[in-house]
XYZ file of C-alpha atoms in Angstrom:
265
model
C 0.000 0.000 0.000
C 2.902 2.214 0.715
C 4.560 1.690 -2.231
C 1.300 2.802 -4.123
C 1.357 6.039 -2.572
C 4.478 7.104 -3.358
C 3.560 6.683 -7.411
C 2.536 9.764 -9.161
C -0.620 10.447 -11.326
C 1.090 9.157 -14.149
C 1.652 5.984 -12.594
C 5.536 6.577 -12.451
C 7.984 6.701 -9.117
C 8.486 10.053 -8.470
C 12.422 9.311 -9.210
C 11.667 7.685 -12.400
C 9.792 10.705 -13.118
C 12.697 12.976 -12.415
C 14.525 11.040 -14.731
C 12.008 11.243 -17.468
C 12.130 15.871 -16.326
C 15.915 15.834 -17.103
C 15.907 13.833 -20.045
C 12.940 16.331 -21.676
C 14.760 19.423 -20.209
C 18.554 19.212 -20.360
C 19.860 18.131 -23.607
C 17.676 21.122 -25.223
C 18.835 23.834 -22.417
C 22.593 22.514 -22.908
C 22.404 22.970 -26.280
C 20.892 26.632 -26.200
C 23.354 27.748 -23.695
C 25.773 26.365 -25.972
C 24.491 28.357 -29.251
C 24.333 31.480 -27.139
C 27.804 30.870 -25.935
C 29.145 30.699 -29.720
C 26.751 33.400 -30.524
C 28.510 35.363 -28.195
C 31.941 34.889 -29.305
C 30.976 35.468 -32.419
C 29.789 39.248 -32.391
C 32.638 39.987 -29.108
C 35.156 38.974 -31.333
C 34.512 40.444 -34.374
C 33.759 37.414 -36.860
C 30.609 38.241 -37.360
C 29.607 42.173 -37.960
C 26.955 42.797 -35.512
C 25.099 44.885 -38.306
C 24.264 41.407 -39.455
C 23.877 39.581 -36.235
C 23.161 41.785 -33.284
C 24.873 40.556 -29.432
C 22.293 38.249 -27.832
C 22.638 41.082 -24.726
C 21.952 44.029 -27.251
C 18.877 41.512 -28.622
C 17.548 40.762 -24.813
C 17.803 44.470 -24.320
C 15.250 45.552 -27.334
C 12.937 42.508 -26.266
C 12.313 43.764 -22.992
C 12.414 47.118 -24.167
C 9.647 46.025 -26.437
C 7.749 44.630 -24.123
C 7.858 47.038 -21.742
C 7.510 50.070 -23.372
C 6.774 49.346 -27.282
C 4.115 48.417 -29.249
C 5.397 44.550 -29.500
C 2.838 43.130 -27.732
C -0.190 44.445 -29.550
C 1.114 43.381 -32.573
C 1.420 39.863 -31.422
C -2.109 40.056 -30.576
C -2.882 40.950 -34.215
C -0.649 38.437 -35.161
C -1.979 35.552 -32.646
C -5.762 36.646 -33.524
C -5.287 36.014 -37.502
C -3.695 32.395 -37.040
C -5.941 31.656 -34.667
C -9.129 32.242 -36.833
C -7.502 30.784 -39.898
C -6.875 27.444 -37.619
C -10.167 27.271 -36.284
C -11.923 28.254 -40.298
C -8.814 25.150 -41.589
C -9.924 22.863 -38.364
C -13.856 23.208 -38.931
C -13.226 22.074 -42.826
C -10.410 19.531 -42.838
C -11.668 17.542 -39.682
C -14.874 16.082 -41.696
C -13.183 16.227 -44.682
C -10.870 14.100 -43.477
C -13.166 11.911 -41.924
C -14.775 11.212 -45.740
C -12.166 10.419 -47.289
C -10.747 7.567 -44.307
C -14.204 6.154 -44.714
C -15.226 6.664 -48.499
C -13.013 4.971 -51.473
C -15.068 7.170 -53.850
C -14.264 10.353 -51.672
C -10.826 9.553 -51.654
C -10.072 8.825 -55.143
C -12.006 11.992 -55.896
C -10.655 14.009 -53.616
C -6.658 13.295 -52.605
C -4.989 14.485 -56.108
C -6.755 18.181 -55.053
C -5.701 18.373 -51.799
C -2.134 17.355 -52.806
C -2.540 19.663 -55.451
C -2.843 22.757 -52.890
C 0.268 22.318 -51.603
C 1.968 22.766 -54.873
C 1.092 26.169 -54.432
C 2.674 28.608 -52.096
C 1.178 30.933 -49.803
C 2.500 33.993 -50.972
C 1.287 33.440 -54.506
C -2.042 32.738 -53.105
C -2.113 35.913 -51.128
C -2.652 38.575 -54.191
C -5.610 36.439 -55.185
C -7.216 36.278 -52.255
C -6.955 40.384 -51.866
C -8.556 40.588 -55.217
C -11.282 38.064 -54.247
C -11.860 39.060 -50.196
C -10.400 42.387 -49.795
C -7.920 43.374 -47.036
C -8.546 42.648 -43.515
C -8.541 39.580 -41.100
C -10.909 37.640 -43.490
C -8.038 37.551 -46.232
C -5.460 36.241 -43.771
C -7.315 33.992 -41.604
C -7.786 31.752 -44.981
C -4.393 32.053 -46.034
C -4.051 30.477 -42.361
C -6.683 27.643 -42.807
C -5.044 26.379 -46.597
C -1.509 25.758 -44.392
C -3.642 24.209 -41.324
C -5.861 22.171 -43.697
C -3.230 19.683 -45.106
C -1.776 18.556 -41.685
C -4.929 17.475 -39.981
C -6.816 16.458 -43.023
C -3.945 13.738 -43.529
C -3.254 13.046 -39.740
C -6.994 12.840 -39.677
C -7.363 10.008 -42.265
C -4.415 7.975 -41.111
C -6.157 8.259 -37.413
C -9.360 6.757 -38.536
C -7.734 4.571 -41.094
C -5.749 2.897 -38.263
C -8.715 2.213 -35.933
C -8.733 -1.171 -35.517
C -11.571 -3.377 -37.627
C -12.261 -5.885 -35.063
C -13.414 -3.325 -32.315
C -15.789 -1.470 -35.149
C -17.518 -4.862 -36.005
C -17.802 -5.667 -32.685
C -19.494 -2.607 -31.592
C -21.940 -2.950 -34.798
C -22.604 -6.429 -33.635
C -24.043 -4.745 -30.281
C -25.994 -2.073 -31.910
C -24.105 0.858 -32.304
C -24.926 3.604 -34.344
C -22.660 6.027 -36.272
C -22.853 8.539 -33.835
C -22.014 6.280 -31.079
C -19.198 4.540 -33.311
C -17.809 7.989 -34.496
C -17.966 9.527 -30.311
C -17.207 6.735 -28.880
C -14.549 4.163 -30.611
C -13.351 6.096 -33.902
C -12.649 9.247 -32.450
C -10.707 8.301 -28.866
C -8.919 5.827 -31.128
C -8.129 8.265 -33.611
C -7.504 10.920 -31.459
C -3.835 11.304 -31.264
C -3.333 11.370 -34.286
C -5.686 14.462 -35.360
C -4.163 16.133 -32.418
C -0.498 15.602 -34.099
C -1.994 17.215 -37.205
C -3.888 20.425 -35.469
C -0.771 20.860 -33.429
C 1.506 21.084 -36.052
C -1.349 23.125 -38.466
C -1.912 25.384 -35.577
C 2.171 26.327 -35.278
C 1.838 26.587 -39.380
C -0.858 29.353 -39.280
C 1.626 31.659 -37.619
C 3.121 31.595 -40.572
C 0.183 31.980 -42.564
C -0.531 35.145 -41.129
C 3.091 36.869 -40.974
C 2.862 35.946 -45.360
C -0.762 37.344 -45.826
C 0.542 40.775 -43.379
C 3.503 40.694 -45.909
C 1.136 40.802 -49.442
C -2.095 42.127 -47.743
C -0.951 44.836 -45.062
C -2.466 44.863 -41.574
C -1.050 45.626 -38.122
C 0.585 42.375 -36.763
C 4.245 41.306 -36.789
C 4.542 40.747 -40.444
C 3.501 44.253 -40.876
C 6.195 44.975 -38.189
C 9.034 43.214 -39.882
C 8.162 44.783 -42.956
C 8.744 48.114 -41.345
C 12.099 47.072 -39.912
C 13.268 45.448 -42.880
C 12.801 48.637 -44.455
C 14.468 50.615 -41.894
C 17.162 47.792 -41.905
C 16.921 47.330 -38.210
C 18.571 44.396 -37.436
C 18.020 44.676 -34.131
C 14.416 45.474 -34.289
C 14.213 42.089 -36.680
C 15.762 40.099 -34.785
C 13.496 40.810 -31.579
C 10.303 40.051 -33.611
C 11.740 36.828 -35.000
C 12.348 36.162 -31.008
C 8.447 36.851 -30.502
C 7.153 34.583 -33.375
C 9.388 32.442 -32.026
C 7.740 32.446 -28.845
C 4.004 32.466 -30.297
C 4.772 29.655 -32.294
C 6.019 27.584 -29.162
C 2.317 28.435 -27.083
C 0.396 27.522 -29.748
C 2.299 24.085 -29.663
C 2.296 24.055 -25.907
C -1.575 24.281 -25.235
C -2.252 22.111 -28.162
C 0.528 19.393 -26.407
C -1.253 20.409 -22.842
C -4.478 18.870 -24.147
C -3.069 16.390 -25.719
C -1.731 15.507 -22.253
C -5.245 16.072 -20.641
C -7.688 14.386 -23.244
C -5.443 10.962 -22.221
C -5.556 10.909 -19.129
């Protein structure tokens, strides 16, 4: 009984666990402190002008500044609100397209050379179109977002259901469920992980999504921002926004890991 206790919720012994912590957080913290180190040397000796590649201290000082006193942070918002309505418009459509096409041949055949086909085409080509067709404004950008967040889940989405195992479906039709029931309660648990690999990784893509629409369409988020530093040719000023997308990038992966973590437990 006392040995029970001393597990943790995730069934592990809390030195095991520790293990597991140090193995996740060291070799990536060595290795940054170990780029900044050669970063360092780099710009303090000379090798590398700093015009091109500012001191990580000079960097950490416009970041804060930034933050503390600039407009950084509202542009992130900007930013943060475009990918995250492009996601949600690119979630709504590829999750039940996805789901017709693991469990239609017809759909499938019909359907797969197309949705290859769209990413033959890159976003910033796209962009002008979709100016001409939508106008300028979040609209625009937010489906610029959802064609780079469509292709992930859509095919994490099929290879999810697609790898639900046959047995378990015929044996829950032999006891009379539905498709609701089948889809809520076997296809989707089962096929879970899978579509939350692709909406993680679609969700980090729409960043991206909107810093390319800012860049052919305008607006006022931190691909509007770079644009105004790359003019300016503020290095500096580039690098700290690079920092912050950075940074936005890695949340939007975080929560989508965090209930990753939570749906399976």
């Amino acid at each position: 009984m006392g040995r029970g206790r001393n597990r943790s919720t995730d069934g592990l012994l809390p030195g095991k666990r520790m293990t597991r912590v140090y193995r996740a957080v060291l070799p990536p913290l060595t290795l940054g402190v170990l780029l900044l180190v050669a970063w360092d040397l780099a710009t303090r000796t000379g090798a590398v002008s700093t015009y091109f590649l500012p001191t990580p201290w000079d960097l950490a000082d416009r970041f804060i500044d930034e933050i503390r006193h600039g407009e950084l942070l509202d542009y992130t918002e900007e930013t943060a609100t475009e990918a995250l309505a492009g996601g949600g418009l690119g979630l709504a459509v590829a999750l039940p397209l996805g789901y017709l096409i693991a469990r239609s041949k017809i759909a499938a055949a019909a359907l797969q050379p197309y949705i290859a086909a769209t990413q033959a085409m890159p976003a910033v080509a796209l962009a002008p179109l979709f100016a001409i067709w939508l106008g300028y404004g979040l609209l625009p950008i937010a489906v610029l977002c959802a064609l780079l967040v469509f292709f992930p889940i859509v095919v994490n989405t099929v290879l999810g259901l697609r790898g639900v195992d046959p047995e378990v479906m015929n044996a829950a039709r032999v006891d009379g469920v539905g498709w609701w029931g089948m889809l809520w309660y076997i296809e989707l648990p089962l096929a879970l992980p899978s579509v939350l690999t692709g909406v993680r990784n679609g969700f980090t893509l729409s960043i991206t999504g909107a810093v390319v629409g800012e860049f052919v369409m305008g607006g006022e988020g931190l691909g509007q921002l770079l644009t105004v530093q790359r003019q300016e040719d503020d290095t500096v000023g580039l690098f700290s926004t690079l920092v912050m997308l950075c940074l936005l990038a890695a949340v939007f992966y975080g929560v989508v890991r965090l209930f990753e973590r939570l749906v399976k437990r």
